[in-house]
XYZ file of C-alpha atoms in Angstrom:
262
model
C 9.411 -3.637 -38.496
C 12.564 -5.156 -37.047
C 13.673 -4.827 -33.451
C 15.265 -2.880 -32.020
C 13.634 0.182 -33.561
C 14.536 3.730 -32.520
C 11.763 6.107 -33.664
C 13.235 8.933 -31.561
C 15.924 9.462 -34.193
C 13.191 10.364 -36.693
C 12.042 13.366 -34.640
C 15.287 14.880 -33.304
C 13.680 18.321 -32.980
C 11.299 17.085 -30.270
C 11.636 15.731 -26.724
C 10.659 12.023 -26.797
C 8.621 10.356 -24.060
C 7.808 6.649 -24.303
C 4.958 4.928 -22.459
C 3.585 1.545 -21.590
C 1.163 0.248 -18.994
C 0.937 -2.816 -16.766
C -2.158 -4.324 -15.216
C -4.569 -3.403 -17.974
C -6.637 -6.573 -17.694
C -6.372 -7.421 -13.999
C -9.351 -7.946 -11.726
C -7.701 -6.056 -8.899
C -5.231 -3.267 -8.295
C -4.301 -0.139 -10.205
C -3.196 0.209 -13.775
C 0.418 1.326 -13.820
C 1.710 3.689 -16.514
C 5.460 3.962 -17.062
C 7.166 6.823 -18.871
C 10.807 6.948 -19.964
C 12.864 9.501 -21.876
C 16.413 8.763 -22.971
C 18.835 11.358 -24.320
C 20.018 10.909 -27.908
C 23.453 9.974 -26.574
C 21.976 7.247 -24.397
C 19.874 5.946 -27.291
C 23.028 5.662 -29.388
C 24.671 3.617 -26.637
C 21.629 1.344 -26.421
C 21.676 0.953 -30.208
C 25.351 -0.011 -30.149
C 24.754 -2.552 -27.392
C 26.958 -0.728 -24.898
C 24.221 -0.427 -22.251
C 20.752 -1.810 -21.487
C 21.156 -4.932 -23.586
C 18.169 -7.141 -24.369
C 15.448 -4.605 -23.618
C 12.105 -6.013 -24.727
C 8.544 -6.608 -23.576
C 8.688 -6.985 -19.791
C 6.447 -10.061 -19.945
C 9.137 -11.863 -21.937
C 11.878 -11.141 -19.408
C 12.393 -13.338 -16.313
C 11.537 -11.534 -13.081
C 15.118 -11.291 -11.695
C 16.329 -9.832 -14.996
C 13.485 -7.291 -15.016
C 14.679 -5.865 -11.721
C 18.285 -5.792 -12.927
C 17.200 -3.856 -15.999
C 15.098 -1.512 -13.869
C 18.194 -0.484 -11.936
C 19.947 0.313 -15.222
C 16.958 2.173 -16.627
C 16.762 4.393 -13.550
C 20.471 5.073 -13.944
C 20.420 6.033 -17.606
C 17.001 7.625 -18.163
C 17.017 11.404 -18.480
C 13.475 11.268 -17.133
C 11.273 8.498 -15.777
C 7.943 8.370 -14.011
C 5.435 5.726 -12.939
C 1.806 6.648 -12.259
C -0.741 4.349 -10.643
C -4.404 4.947 -11.430
C -6.761 3.289 -8.979
C -9.427 0.634 -9.389
C -12.079 3.183 -8.381
C -10.952 5.524 -11.149
C -11.058 2.626 -13.640
C -14.591 1.741 -12.545
C -15.710 5.339 -12.947
C -14.115 6.176 -16.312
C -13.065 2.800 -17.882
C -9.621 1.337 -18.390
C -8.649 3.261 -21.533
C -9.461 6.609 -19.966
C -7.508 5.565 -16.874
C -4.474 4.847 -19.035
C -4.776 8.213 -20.807
C -5.062 9.920 -17.421
C -1.942 8.058 -16.271
C -0.038 9.164 -19.362
C -0.929 12.790 -18.688
C 0.177 12.522 -15.061
C 3.435 10.808 -16.040
C 4.659 13.716 -18.159
C 6.908 16.284 -16.402
C 4.405 18.969 -15.420
C 6.936 21.482 -14.170
C 8.615 21.514 -17.597
C 5.737 21.096 -20.032
C 2.818 22.359 -17.939
C 0.708 19.547 -19.374
C -2.362 18.682 -17.359
C -4.369 15.484 -17.621
C -6.682 17.171 -20.136
C -3.804 17.362 -22.627
C -4.440 13.765 -23.665
C -7.843 12.332 -24.501
C -9.361 9.443 -26.384
C -10.149 10.762 -29.842
C -13.300 8.601 -29.831
C -14.912 10.153 -26.777
C -15.137 13.070 -24.391
C -15.096 11.362 -20.982
C -11.663 12.814 -20.293
C -13.152 16.280 -19.931
C -14.896 15.069 -16.778
C -11.686 13.972 -15.063
C -11.081 15.454 -11.623
C -8.104 17.713 -11.190
C -6.578 14.933 -9.128
C -7.442 11.279 -8.770
C -8.302 11.277 -5.074
C -7.940 7.495 -5.023
C -4.533 7.611 -6.692
C -2.174 5.206 -4.948
C 1.359 6.114 -5.887
C 3.558 8.106 -8.179
C 7.306 7.715 -8.310
C 9.678 9.667 -10.515
C 13.026 11.330 -10.983
C 11.109 14.357 -12.262
C 12.649 16.754 -9.758
C 15.986 16.108 -11.439
C 14.734 16.140 -15.010
C 17.242 17.198 -17.626
C 16.541 18.149 -21.204
C 16.849 14.758 -22.960
C 16.946 15.899 -26.560
C 16.699 18.804 -29.002
C 19.172 21.647 -29.401
C 16.503 24.322 -29.548
C 15.361 26.356 -26.625
C 11.753 25.180 -27.066
C 10.995 21.778 -25.601
C 8.173 20.153 -27.529
C 7.109 16.715 -26.293
C 6.534 13.869 -28.739
C 4.946 10.688 -27.404
C 5.614 7.046 -28.312
C 3.087 4.491 -27.103
C 2.746 0.745 -27.206
C -0.442 -0.391 -28.922
C -2.851 1.136 -31.392
C -4.216 4.118 -29.480
C -5.842 7.077 -31.183
C -5.384 10.166 -29.082
C -6.665 13.704 -29.097
C -3.691 15.792 -28.007
C -3.344 19.419 -27.080
C -0.557 21.984 -27.000
C 2.244 21.763 -26.016
C 2.336 18.084 -27.050
C 3.669 18.120 -30.598
C 2.513 14.676 -31.708
C 2.436 10.980 -30.962
C 3.028 7.597 -32.558
C 1.249 4.419 -31.487
C 3.335 1.352 -32.291
C 1.727 -2.125 -32.181
C 4.024 -4.442 -30.199
C 6.097 -1.374 -29.379
C 6.972 -2.825 -25.990
C 8.959 -5.518 -27.806
C 10.250 -3.418 -30.705
C 11.233 -0.044 -29.237
C 13.795 -0.086 -26.391
C 12.455 3.055 -24.733
C 8.916 1.624 -24.676
C 10.358 -1.648 -23.362
C 11.988 0.360 -20.576
C 8.658 2.003 -19.726
C 7.065 -1.452 -19.722
C 9.654 -2.760 -17.261
C 9.165 0.170 -14.874
C 5.382 -0.106 -15.020
C 5.403 -3.842 -14.351
C 8.067 -4.030 -11.636
C 6.647 -1.185 -9.559
C 3.138 -2.576 -9.895
C 4.262 -6.110 -8.994
C 5.923 -4.784 -5.841
C 2.748 -2.936 -4.919
C 0.580 -6.024 -5.378
C 2.926 -8.015 -3.148
C 2.282 -5.435 -0.417
C -1.453 -5.777 -1.040
C -1.125 -9.522 -0.507
C -0.145 -8.827 3.100
C -2.893 -6.237 3.531
C -5.634 -8.391 1.982
C -4.604 -12.022 2.626
C -6.297 -14.934 0.955
C -6.552 -13.615 -2.592
C -3.023 -14.585 -3.681
C -2.069 -11.129 -4.968
C 1.652 -11.825 -4.534
C 1.359 -14.760 -6.932
C -0.983 -13.602 -9.681
C -0.665 -9.795 -9.202
C -4.401 -9.341 -9.568
C -4.869 -11.191 -12.868
C -7.927 -13.383 -13.288
C -6.449 -16.797 -12.642
C -8.761 -19.567 -11.508
C -7.143 -19.403 -8.066
C -7.992 -15.701 -7.875
C -11.561 -16.230 -9.087
C -12.119 -18.980 -6.547
C -10.828 -16.701 -3.773
C -13.306 -14.040 -4.902
C -16.156 -16.562 -4.706
C -15.188 -17.328 -1.118
C -14.029 -13.949 0.193
C -15.892 -11.473 -1.985
C -14.647 -8.135 -3.313
C -11.735 -6.386 -1.594
C -11.282 -2.572 -1.597
C -8.760 -2.822 -4.451
C -10.862 -4.953 -6.794
C -12.315 -3.436 -9.948
C -16.062 -3.874 -9.697
C -16.466 -3.439 -13.443
C -14.056 -6.343 -14.050
C -15.706 -8.731 -11.553
C -19.184 -8.905 -13.029
C -18.672 -12.639 -13.591
C -19.674 -13.069 -9.930
C -23.100 -11.661 -10.702
C -23.442 -13.804 -13.821
C -22.571 -16.901 -11.817
C -25.225 -16.058 -9.259
C -22.772 -15.684 -6.392
C -24.033 -14.587 -2.970
C -24.906 -10.872 -3.381
C -23.250 -9.960 -0.093
C -19.874 -10.920 -1.595
C -19.883 -8.193 -4.196
C -21.285 -4.643 -4.014
C -22.150 -4.461 -7.713
C-alpha cells in the first residue's frame, strides 16, 4: 500500500471517522484517542496537495511542525475530538479496552447516539462492564457542538471507522463497519491527523503534570519508560497518574514496598 492512501473514497455512502491513539505504552498518564472526519471536498484538497501537506505518523514529524499541522487540522476537519482515558481506567480494564472506550467516547454522540458499548474487543467481553462514564476521565476536547455532516448525500448518516493498527472489533448499530490499517497513521492522512491531535494534546497535558508532580521528568519523556523515568520512580515511588499495571518492574526489582501500592 502506497502513501497517501484515501480509503474514505471507497465508502462514499458512509460518514468516515478516523482514529489513532497516543500514550499506549507509557508508564504514566492517560491514553489519548484522537478522532478526525474530513469532508470529501477536504479530502480531495489534501490529495491534490492544496492543504495539509506532509501528513504522516506524528512520531515522524518534528514537534514544532506537529503543532502547525494541528492548527490546520482543527481548521479543516468537519469533526474532531480527543478523549483521554485515565491510568486508573487502564489498570482496571487494560490498555486495549481503554482505547476502545476512548474510541466510543470520541464519536459524536448527539448525532449517532453511540455509547461506549457500541465498540468492543471481539476477543472478550470486558467492555460490557464499563461504567456509563469514566469517573477518572481527565479531559475531552472537541468541535462536536459544531459538527457538520462530513460526507454522504443520503439523509441517513452511517458511521464507518478507520483505525491505525490491526484491531478486531465487535461493533453495534449504528456503526456500519470498520477497517483496521497497519501503519495507517503513516499511510492514511485522516488517521495521521488523528495521530497528531492525540499526541499534541497529550504532550501538553503531560507538561502540566510535570509541574504538578515534579521530579519525574514528565515534560521531557511524556510518561514513557525511559531510564531517567524509571530511576525517578525508584526514588520517588508511584504518583497518582502512574499506571500500576505498567510499573510492576518495581516489584520485580525488589524496590521498597512503600514506594508502590501494588
